[in-house]
Coordinates of C-alpha atoms in Angstrom, one line a residue:
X88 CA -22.6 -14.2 -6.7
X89 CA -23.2 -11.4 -9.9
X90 CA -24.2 -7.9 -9.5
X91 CA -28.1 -7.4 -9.7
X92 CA -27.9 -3.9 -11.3
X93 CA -26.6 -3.0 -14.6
X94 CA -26.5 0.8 -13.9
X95 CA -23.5 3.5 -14.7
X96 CA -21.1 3.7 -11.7
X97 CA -19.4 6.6 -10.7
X98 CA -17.3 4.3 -8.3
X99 CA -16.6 0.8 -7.0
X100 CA -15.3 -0.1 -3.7
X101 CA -12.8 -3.5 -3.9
X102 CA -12.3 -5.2 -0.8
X103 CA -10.2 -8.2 -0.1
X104 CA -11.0 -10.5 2.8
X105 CA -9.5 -12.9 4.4
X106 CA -10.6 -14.4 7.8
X107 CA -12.3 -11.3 8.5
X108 CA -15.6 -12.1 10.8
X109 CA -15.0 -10.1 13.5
X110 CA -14.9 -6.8 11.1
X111 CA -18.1 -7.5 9.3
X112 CA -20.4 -5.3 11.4
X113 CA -18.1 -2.4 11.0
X114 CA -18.0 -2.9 7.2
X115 CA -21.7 -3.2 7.0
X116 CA -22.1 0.1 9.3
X117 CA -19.2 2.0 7.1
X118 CA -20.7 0.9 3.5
X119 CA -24.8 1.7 5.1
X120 CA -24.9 4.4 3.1
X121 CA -23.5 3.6 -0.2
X122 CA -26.2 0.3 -0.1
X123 CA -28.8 2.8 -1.2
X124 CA -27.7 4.7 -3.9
X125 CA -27.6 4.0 -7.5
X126 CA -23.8 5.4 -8.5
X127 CA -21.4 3.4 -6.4
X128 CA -20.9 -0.8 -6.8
X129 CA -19.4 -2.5 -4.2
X130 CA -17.3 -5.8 -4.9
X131 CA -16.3 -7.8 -2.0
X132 CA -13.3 -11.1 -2.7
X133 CA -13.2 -13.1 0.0
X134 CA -9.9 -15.1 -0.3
X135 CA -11.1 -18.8 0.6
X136 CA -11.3 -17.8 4.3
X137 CA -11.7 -20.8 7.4
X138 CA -13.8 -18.8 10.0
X139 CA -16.8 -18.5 8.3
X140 CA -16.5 -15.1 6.8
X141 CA -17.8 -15.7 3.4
X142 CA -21.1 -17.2 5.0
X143 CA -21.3 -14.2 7.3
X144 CA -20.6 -11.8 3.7
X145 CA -23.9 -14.0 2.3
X146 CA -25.9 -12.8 5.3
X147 CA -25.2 -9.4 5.9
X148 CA -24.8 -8.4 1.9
X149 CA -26.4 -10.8 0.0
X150 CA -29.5 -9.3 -0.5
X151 CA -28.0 -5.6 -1.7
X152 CA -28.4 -4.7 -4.8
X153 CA -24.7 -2.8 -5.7
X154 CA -22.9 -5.2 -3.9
X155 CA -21.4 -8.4 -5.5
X156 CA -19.4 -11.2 -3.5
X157 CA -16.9 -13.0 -4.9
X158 CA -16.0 -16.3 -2.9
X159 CA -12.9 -18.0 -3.9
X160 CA -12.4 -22.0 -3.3
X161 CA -8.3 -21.6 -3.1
X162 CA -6.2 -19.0 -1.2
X163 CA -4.5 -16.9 -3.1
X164 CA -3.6 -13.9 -1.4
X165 CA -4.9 -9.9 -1.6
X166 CA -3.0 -9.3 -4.4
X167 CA -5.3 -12.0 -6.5
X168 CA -8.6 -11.1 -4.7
X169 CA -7.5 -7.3 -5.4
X170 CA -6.9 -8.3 -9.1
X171 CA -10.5 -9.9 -9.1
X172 CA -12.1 -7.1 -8.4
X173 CA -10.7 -5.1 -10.9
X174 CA -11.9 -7.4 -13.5
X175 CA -15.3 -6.9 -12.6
X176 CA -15.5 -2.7 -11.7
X177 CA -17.4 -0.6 -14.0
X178 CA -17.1 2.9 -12.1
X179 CA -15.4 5.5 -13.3
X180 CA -13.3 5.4 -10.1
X181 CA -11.8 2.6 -8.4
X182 CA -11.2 2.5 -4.3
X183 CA -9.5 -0.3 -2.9
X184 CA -10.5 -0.3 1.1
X185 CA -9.3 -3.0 3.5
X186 CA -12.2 -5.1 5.3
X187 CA -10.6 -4.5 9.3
X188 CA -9.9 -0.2 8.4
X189 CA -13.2 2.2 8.8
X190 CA -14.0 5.3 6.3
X191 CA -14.3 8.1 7.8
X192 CA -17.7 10.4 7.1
X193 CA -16.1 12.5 4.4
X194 CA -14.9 9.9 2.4
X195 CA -18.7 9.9 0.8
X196 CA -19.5 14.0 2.1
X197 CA -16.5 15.4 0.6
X198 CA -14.1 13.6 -1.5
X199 CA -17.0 11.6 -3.7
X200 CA -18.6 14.8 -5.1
X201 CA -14.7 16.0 -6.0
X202 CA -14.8 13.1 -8.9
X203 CA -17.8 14.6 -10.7
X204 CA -16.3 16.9 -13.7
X205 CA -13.0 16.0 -12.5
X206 CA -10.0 15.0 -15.0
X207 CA -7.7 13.8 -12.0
X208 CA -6.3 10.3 -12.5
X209 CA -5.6 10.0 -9.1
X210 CA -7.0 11.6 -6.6
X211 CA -5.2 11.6 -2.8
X212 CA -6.9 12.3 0.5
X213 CA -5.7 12.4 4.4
X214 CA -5.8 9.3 6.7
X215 CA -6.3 8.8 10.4
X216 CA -3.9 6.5 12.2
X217 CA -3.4 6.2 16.0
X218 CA -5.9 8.8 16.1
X219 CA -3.5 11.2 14.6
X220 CA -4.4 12.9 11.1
X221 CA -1.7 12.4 8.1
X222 CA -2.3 15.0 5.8
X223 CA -0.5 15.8 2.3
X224 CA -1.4 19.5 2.5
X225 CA -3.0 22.6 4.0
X226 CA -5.4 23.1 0.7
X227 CA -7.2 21.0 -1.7
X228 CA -6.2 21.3 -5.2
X229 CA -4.2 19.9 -8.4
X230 CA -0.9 18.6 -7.6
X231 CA 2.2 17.9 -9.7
X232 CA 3.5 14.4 -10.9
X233 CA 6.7 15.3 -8.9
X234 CA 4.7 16.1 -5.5
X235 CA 2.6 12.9 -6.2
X236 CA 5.5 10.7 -6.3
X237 CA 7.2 12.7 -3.0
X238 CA 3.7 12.0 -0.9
X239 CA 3.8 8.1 -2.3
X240 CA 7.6 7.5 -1.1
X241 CA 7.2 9.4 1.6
X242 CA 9.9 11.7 0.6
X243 CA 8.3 15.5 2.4
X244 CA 10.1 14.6 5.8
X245 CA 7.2 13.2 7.6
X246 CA 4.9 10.2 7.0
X247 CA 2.4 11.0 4.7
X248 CA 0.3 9.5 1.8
X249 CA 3.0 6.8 1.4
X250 CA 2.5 3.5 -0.9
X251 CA -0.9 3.1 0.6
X252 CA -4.0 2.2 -1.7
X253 CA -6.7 3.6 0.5
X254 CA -6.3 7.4 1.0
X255 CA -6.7 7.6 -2.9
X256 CA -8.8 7.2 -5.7
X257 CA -7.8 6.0 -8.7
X258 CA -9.4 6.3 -12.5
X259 CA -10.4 2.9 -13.6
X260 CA -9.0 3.0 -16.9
X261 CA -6.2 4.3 -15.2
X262 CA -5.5 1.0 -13.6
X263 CA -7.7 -1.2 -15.5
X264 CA -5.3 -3.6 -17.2
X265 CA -2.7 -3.1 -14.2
X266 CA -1.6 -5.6 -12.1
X267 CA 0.1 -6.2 -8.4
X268 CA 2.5 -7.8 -7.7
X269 CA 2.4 -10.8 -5.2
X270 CA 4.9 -9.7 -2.0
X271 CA 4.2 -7.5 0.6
X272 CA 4.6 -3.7 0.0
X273 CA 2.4 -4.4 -3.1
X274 CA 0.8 -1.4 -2.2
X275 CA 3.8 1.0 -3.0
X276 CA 5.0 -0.8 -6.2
X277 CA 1.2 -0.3 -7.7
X278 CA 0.8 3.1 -6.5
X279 CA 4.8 4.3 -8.6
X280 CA 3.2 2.8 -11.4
X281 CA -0.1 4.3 -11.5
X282 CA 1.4 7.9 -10.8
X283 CA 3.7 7.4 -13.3
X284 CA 1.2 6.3 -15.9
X285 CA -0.9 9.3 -14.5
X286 CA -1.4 12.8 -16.0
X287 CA -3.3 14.7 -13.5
X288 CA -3.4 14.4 -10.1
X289 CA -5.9 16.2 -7.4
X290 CA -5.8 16.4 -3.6
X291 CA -8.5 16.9 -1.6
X292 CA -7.6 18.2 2.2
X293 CA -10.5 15.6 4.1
X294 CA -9.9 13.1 6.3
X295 CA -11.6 10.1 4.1
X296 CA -10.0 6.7 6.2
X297 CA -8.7 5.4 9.6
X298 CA -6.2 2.8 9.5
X299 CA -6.6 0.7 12.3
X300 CA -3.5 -1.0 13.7
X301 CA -4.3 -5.0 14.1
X302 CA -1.8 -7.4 15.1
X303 CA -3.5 -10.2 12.6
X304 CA -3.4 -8.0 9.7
X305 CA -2.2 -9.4 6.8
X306 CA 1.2 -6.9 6.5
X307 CA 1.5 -7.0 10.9
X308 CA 1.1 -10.9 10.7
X309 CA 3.7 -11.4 8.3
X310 CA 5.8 -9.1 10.3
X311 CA 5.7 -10.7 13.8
X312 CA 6.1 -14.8 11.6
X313 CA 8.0 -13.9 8.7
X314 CA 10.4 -10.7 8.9
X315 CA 12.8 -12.3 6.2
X316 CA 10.1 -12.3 4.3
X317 CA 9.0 -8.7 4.9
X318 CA 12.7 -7.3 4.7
X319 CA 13.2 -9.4 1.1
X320 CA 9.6 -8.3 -0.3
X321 CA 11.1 -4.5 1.0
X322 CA 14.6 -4.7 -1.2
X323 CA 12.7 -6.4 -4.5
X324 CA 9.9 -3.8 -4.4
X325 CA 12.3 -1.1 -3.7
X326 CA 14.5 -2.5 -6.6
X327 CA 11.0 -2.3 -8.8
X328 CA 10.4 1.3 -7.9
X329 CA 13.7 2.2 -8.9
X330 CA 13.6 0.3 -11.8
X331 CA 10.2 2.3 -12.7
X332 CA 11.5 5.6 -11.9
X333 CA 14.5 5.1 -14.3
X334 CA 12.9 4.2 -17.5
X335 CA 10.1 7.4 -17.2
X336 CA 10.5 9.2 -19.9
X337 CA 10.8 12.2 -17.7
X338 CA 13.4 11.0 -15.6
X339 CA 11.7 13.2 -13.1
X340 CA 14.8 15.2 -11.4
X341 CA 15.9 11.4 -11.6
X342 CA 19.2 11.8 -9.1
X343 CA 17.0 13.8 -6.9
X344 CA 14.2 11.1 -6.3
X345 CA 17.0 8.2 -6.0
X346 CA 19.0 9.7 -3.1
X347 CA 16.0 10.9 -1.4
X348 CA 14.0 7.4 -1.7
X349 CA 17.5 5.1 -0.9
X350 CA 17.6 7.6 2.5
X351 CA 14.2 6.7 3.2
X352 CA 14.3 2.7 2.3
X353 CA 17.7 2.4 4.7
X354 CA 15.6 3.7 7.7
X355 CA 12.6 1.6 6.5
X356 CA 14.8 -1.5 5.7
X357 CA 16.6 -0.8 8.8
X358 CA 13.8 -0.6 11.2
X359 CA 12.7 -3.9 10.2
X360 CA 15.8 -5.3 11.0
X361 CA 16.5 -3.9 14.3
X362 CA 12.8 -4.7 15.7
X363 CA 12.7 -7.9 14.5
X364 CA 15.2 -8.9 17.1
X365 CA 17.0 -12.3 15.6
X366 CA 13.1 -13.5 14.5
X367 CA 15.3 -13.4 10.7
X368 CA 16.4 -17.0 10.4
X369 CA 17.3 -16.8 6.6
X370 CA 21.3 -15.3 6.0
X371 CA 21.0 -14.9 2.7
X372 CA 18.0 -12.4 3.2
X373 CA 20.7 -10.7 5.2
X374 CA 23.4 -10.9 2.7
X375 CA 20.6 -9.6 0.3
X376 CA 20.3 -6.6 2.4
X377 CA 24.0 -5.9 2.7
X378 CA 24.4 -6.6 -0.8
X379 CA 21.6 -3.8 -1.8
X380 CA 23.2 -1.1 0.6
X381 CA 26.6 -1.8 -1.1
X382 CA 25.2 -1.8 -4.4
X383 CA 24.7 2.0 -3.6
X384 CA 27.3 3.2 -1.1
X385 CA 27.3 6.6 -2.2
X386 CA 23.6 6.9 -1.0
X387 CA 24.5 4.9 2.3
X388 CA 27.5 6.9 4.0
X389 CA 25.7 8.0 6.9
X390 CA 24.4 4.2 7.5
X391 CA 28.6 3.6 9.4
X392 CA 27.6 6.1 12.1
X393 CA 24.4 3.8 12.3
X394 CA 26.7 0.7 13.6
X395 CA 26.7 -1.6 10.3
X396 CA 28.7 -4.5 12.2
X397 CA 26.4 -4.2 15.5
X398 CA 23.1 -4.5 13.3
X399 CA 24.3 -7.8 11.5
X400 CA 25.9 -9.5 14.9
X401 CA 22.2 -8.7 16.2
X402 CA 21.0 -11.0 13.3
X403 CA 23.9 -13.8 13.5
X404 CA 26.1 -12.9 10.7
X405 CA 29.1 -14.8 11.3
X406 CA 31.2 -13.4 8.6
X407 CA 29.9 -9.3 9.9
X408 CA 33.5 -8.4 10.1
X409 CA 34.5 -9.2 6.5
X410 CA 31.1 -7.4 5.5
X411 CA 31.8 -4.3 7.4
X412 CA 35.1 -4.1 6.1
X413 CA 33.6 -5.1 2.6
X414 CA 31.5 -2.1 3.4
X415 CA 33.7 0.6 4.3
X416 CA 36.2 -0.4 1.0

């Protein structure tokens, strides 16, 4: 189904959907007030879902003019319908939203208006999760390339702007012939390059989205079926990011962003492995990990306090006394 108005955008909302029903009346009450004005598009990808979701999309949206649905015959994943989308925006600004999340009211009373005369690239915002606000800062204002990449990796000391895709906004030709890549953490990998790529970068100090914890989400469902998954995807888009950050031409206080992100990823990586609680059935996703933290032992000396050899018994490592002492050589 193609857009019905050929007007200039100042923004276009993507948004991926996959078996996503139950959150259609929210979406419809959230995007109410962008269904009536002439500077915002809205494109919506459903990804081939089997409850009925693309017939529920027809009903509620079919009928508006700025939005355009986009239903796919084979499942491909968010990173496809995400890329989709792209294809078709024409705003100046791109916002990728998830269809089971809310905006928040200053999304379109305070951050929108911060785009007109703007030269940002990217621009970041605060979130709402667990009814607890995640800000980057006290004040709005431009930010440095350095400060943009700290709040993306998550490197301030508290959880914060992190690889997420929607507390910003991003410049459409910016991103426009960027791709994602197809694993989990997608998010993160996208958002290194696009700061990276960026020049100028603006915060705005508004609450603009509320992440709503789901168990069936997309990232939570892969984590309570497939953990190896999630722990692989972790290490090869952490080995991405790093790979990213070492050929900028800036180098960017290189050594400085490596030690700091590798501290960050152990915890990450670390967590997943711990909670998961033996649901890893694939050793060689183990030996991955183990072969990732040796890879850079001088950024991992703290981890042996952590209890290396208890961690890998939890997850059935038979040979976890070799790889400790590998470890510790």
């Amino acid at each position: 189904m193609s857009r019905k108005s050929g007007n200039a955008m100042d923004l276009t909302v993507i948004i991926p959907t996959y078996n996503s029903k139950r959150y259609v009346a929210n979406l419809k009450r959230d995007l109410a007030p962008f269904l009536v004005t002439q500077n915002v598009e809205i494109i919506i990808v459903d990804d081939a879902s089997t409850d009925g979701t693309g017939e529920v999309l027809t009903s509620v949206f079919g009928e508006a003019d700025n939005v355009t649905l986009k239903l796919k015959d084979t499942n491909k994943g968010q990173s496809d319908s995400r890329y989709l989308g792209l294809q078709e925006a024409r705003g100046d600004y791109v916002y990728f939203m998830d269809s089971d999340d809310r905006l928040e009211p200053e999304f379109r009373s305070v951050i929108l208006p911060k785009i007109k005369n703007q030269q940002a690239d990217i621009v970041f915002f605060d979130y709402k999760a667990q009814m607890r606000r995640v800000s980057i800062g006290k004040t709005s204002g431009e930010i440095s390339r350095e400060a943009a990449l700290n709040t993306v990796l998550e490197l301030n000391g508290k959880r914060s702007s992190a690889g997420y895709l929607w507390n910003k906004l991003f410049k459409r030709s910016l991103i426009e012939k960027m791709t994602f890549k197809d694993t989990l953490f997608e998010d993160l990998d996208f958002c290194v390059r696009a700061v990276l790529k960026a020049d100028h970068f603006l915060y705005v100090n508004a609450v603009g989205y509320h992440y709503v914890f789901h168990l069936k989400s997309s990232f939570n469902g892969a984590f309570l079926k497939h953990c190896d998954r999630l722990v692989s995807d972790r290490i090869e888009v952490q080995e991405a990011v790093m790979a990213q950050l070492l050929t900028h031409q800036d180098r960017l206080s290189f050594e400085h962003l490596k030690k700091a992100l590798m501290s960050y990823n152990l915890n990450i990586v670390g967590w997943l492995l711990m909670i998961s609680l033996g649901r890893i059935r694939d050793k060689a996703v183990i030996q991955r990990v183990f072969t990732f933290y040796k890879a850079h032992q001088p950024d991992f000396r703290a981890f042996r306090s952590w209890g290396i050899s208890v961690l890998f018994k939890w997850h059935g490592v038979k040979e976890k006394a070799k790889l400790n002492n590998d470890y510790q050589a």
